[in-house]
PDB file of C-alpha atoms and ligand atoms in Angstrom:
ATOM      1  CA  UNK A 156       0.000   0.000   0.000  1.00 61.00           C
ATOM      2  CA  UNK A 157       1.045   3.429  -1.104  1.00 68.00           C
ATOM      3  CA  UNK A 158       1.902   6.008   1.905  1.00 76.00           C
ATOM      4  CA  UNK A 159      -1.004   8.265   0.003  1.00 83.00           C
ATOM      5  CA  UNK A 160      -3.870   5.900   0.253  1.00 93.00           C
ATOM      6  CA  UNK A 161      -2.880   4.552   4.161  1.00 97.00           C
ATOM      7  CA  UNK A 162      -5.600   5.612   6.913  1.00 98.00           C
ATOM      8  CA  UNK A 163      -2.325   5.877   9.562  1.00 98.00           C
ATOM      9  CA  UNK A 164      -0.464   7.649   7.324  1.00 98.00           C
ATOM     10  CA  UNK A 165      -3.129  10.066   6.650  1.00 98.00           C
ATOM     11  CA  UNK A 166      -3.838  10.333  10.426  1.00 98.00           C
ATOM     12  CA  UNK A 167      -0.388  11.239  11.300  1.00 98.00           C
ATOM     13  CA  UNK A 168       0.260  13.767   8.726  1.00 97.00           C
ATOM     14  CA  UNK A 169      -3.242  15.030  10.114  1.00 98.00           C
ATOM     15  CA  UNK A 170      -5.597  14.976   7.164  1.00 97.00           C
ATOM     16  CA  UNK A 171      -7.427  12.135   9.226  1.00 98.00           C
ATOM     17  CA  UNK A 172      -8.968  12.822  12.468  1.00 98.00           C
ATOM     18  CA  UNK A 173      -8.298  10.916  15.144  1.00 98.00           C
ATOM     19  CA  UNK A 174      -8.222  11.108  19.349  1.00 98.00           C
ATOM     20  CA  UNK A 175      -4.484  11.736  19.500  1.00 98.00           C
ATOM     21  CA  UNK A 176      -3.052  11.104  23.283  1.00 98.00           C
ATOM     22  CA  UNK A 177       0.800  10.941  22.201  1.00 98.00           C
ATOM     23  CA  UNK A 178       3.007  12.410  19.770  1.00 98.00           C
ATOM     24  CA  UNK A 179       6.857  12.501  19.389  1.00 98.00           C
ATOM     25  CA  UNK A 180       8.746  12.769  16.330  1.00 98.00           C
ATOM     26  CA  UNK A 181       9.103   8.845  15.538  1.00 98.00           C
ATOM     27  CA  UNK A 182       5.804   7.603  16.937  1.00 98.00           C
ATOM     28  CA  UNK A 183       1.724   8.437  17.365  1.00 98.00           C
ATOM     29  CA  UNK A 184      -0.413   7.038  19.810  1.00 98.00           C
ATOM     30  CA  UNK A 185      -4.647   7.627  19.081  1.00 98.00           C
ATOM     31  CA  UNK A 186      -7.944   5.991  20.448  1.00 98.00           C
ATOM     32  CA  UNK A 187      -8.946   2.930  17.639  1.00 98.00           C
ATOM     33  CA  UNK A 188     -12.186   4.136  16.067  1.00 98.00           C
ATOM     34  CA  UNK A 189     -13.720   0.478  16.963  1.00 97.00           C
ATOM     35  CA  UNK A 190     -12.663  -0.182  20.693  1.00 96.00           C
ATOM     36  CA  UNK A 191     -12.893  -3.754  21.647  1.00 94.00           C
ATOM     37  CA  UNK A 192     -12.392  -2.799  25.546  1.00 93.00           C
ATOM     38  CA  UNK A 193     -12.436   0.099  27.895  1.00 94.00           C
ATOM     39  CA  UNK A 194      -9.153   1.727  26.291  1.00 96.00           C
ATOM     40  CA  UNK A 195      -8.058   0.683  23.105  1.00 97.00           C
ATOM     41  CA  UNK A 196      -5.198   2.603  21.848  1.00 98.00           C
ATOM     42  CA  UNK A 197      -2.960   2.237  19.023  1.00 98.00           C
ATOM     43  CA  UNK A 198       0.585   3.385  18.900  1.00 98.00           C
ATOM     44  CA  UNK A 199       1.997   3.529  15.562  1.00 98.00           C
ATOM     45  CA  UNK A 200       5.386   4.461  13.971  1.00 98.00           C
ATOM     46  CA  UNK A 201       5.264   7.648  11.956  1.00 98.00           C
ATOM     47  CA  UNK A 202       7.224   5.939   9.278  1.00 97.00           C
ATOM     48  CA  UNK A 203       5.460   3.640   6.856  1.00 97.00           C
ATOM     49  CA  UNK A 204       6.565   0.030   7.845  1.00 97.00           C
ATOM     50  CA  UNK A 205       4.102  -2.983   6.680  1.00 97.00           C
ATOM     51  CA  UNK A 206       4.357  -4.833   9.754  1.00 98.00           C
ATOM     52  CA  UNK A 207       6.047  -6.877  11.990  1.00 98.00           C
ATOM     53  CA  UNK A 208       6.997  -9.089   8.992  1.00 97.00           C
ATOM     54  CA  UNK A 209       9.188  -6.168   7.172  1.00 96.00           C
ATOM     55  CA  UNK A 210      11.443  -5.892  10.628  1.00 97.00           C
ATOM     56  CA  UNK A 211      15.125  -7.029  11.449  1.00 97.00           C
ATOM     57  CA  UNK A 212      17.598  -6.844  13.851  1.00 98.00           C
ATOM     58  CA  UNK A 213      18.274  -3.542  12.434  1.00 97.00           C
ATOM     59  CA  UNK A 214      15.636  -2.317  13.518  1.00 98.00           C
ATOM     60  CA  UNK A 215      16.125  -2.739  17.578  1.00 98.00           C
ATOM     61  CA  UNK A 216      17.020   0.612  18.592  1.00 98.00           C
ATOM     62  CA  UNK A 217      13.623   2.368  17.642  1.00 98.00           C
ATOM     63  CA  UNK A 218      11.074  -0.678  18.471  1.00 98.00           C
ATOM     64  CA  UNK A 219      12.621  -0.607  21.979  1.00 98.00           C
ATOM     65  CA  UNK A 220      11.905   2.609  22.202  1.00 98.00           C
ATOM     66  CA  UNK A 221       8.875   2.262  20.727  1.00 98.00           C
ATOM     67  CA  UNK A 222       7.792  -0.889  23.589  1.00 98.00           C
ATOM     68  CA  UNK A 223       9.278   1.203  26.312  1.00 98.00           C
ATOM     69  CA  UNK A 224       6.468   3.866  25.754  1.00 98.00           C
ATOM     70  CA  UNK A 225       3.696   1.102  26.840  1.00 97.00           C
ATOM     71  CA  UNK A 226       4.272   2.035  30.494  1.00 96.00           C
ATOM     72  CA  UNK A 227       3.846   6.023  30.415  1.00 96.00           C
ATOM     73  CA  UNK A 228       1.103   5.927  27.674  1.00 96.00           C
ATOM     74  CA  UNK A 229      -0.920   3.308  30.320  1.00 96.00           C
ATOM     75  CA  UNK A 230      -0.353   5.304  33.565  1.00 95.00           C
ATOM     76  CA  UNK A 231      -1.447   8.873  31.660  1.00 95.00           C
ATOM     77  CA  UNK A 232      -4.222   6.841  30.244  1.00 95.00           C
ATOM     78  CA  UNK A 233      -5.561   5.393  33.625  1.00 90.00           C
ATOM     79  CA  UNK A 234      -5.081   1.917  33.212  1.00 88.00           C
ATOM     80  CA  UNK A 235      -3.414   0.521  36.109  1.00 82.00           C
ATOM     81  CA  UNK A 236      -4.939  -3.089  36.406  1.00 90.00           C
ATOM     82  CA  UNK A 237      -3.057  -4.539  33.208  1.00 93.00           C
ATOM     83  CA  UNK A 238      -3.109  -4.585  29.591  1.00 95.00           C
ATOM     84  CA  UNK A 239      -2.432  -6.288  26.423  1.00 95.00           C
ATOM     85  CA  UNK A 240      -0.852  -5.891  23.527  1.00 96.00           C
ATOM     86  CA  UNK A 241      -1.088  -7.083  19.949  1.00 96.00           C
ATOM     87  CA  UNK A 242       0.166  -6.658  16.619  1.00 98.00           C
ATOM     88  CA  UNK A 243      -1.269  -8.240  13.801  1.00 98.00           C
ATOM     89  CA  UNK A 244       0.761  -9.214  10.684  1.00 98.00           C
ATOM     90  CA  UNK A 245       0.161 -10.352   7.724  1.00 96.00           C
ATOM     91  CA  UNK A 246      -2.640 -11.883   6.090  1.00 95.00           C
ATOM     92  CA  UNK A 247      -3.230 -14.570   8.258  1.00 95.00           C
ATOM     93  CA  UNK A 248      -3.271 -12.427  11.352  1.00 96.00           C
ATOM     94  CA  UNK A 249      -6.848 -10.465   9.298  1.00 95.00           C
ATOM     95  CA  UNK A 250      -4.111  -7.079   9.758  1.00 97.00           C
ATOM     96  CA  UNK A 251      -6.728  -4.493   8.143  1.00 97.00           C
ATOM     97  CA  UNK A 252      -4.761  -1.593   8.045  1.00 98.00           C
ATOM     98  CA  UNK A 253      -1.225  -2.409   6.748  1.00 97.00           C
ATOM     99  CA  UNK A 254       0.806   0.240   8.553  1.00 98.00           C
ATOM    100  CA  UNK A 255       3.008  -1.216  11.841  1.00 98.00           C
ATOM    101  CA  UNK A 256       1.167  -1.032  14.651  1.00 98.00           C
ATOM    102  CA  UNK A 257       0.552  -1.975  18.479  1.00 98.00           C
ATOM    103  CA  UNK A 258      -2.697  -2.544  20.050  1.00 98.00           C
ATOM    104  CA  UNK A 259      -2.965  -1.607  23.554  1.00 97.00           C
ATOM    105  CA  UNK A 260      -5.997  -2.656  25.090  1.00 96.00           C
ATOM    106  CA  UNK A 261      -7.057  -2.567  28.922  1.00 94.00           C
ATOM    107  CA  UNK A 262      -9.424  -0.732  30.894  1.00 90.00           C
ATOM    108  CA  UNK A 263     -11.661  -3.691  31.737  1.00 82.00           C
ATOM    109  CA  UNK A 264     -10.785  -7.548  32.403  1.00 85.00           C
ATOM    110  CA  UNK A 265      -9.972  -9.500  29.135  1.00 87.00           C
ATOM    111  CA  UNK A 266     -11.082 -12.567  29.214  1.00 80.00           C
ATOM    112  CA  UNK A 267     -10.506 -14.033  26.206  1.00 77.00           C
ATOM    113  CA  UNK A 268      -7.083 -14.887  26.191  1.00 78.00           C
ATOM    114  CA  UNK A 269      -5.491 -16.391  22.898  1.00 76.00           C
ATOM    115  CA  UNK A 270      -2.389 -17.864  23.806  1.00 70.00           C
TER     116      UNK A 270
HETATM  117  P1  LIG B1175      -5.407  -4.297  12.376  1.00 94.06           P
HETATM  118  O1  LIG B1175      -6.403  -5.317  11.944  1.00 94.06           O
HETATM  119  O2  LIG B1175      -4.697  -3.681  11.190  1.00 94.06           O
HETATM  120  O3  LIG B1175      -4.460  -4.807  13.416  1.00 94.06           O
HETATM  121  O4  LIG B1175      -6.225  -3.169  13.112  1.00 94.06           O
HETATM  122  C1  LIG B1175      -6.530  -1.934  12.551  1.00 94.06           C
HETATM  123  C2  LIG B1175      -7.304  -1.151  13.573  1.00 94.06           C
HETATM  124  O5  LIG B1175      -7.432   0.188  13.112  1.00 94.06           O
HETATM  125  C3  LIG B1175      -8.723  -1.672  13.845  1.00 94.06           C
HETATM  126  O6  LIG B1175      -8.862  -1.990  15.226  1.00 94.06           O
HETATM  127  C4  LIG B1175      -9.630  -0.508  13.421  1.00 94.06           C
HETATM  128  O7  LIG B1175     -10.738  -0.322  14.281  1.00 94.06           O
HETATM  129  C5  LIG B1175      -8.690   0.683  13.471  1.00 94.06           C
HETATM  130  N1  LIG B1175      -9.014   1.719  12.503  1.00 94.06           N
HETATM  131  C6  LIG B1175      -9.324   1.545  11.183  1.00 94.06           C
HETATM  132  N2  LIG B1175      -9.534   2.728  10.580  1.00 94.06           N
HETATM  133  C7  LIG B1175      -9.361   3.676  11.541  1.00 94.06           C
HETATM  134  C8  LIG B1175      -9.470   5.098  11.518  1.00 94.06           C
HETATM  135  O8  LIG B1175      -9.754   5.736  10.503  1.00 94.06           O
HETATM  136  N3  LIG B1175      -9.237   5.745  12.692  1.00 94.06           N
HETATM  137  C9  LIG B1175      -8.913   5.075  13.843  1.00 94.06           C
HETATM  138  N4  LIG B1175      -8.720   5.818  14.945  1.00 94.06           N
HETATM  139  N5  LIG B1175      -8.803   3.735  13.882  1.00 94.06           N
HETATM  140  C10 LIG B1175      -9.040   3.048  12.757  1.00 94.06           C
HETATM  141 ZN1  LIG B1176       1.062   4.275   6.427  1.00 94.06          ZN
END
């Protein structure tokens, strides 16, 4: 998918709206328009990357940084009882929106638990 046509790509240049509750210059964190709990965030690299699947060891550096900001986005969002976090790749995985991503979803209990 072309950088033009993506939804996240849109959203981060801002010609999408979208609940933003983080910025810096290498990531964006925003509500997901279709919350499946209580808080159900997505945090998103502003560079176009597919997915998971298009990472390598190269790419350390900036996805720990990009993991390490789980902890502040959940206490300035108010979820202190625990959270989960996903990242669909692939076909396979049903990945909608083709642009890397992290789920973060909490706010309630999850009981469904995949693995
Ligand atoms: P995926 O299946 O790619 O892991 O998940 C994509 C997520 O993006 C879905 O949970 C969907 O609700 C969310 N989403 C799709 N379009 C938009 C949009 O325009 N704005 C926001 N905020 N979320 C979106
Ligand atoms: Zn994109």
């Amino acid at each position: 998918m072309m950088t033009e046509t993506c939804i996240f790509c849109k959203i981060i240049k801002k010609d999408l709206p979208a609940i933003i509750v983080f910025e810096n210059e290498e990531f964006i964190v925003f509500h997901d328009k279709n919350p499946i709990s209580e808080l159900h965030l997505l945090l998103v690299t502003k560079k176009h990357i597919e997915s998971l699947q298009s990472i390598s060891i190269n790419d350390s550096e900036w996805l720990g940084r990009m993991i390490a900001l789980i902890p502040e986005i959940i206490i300035q969002n108010g979820c202190k009882n625990g959270f989960r976090v996903i990242s669909n790749a692939g076909t396979n995985s049903g990945q909608e929106i083709p642009h890397l991503h992290f789920h973060i979803i909490g706010g309630n209990s999850l009981h469904k638990k995949i693995l």
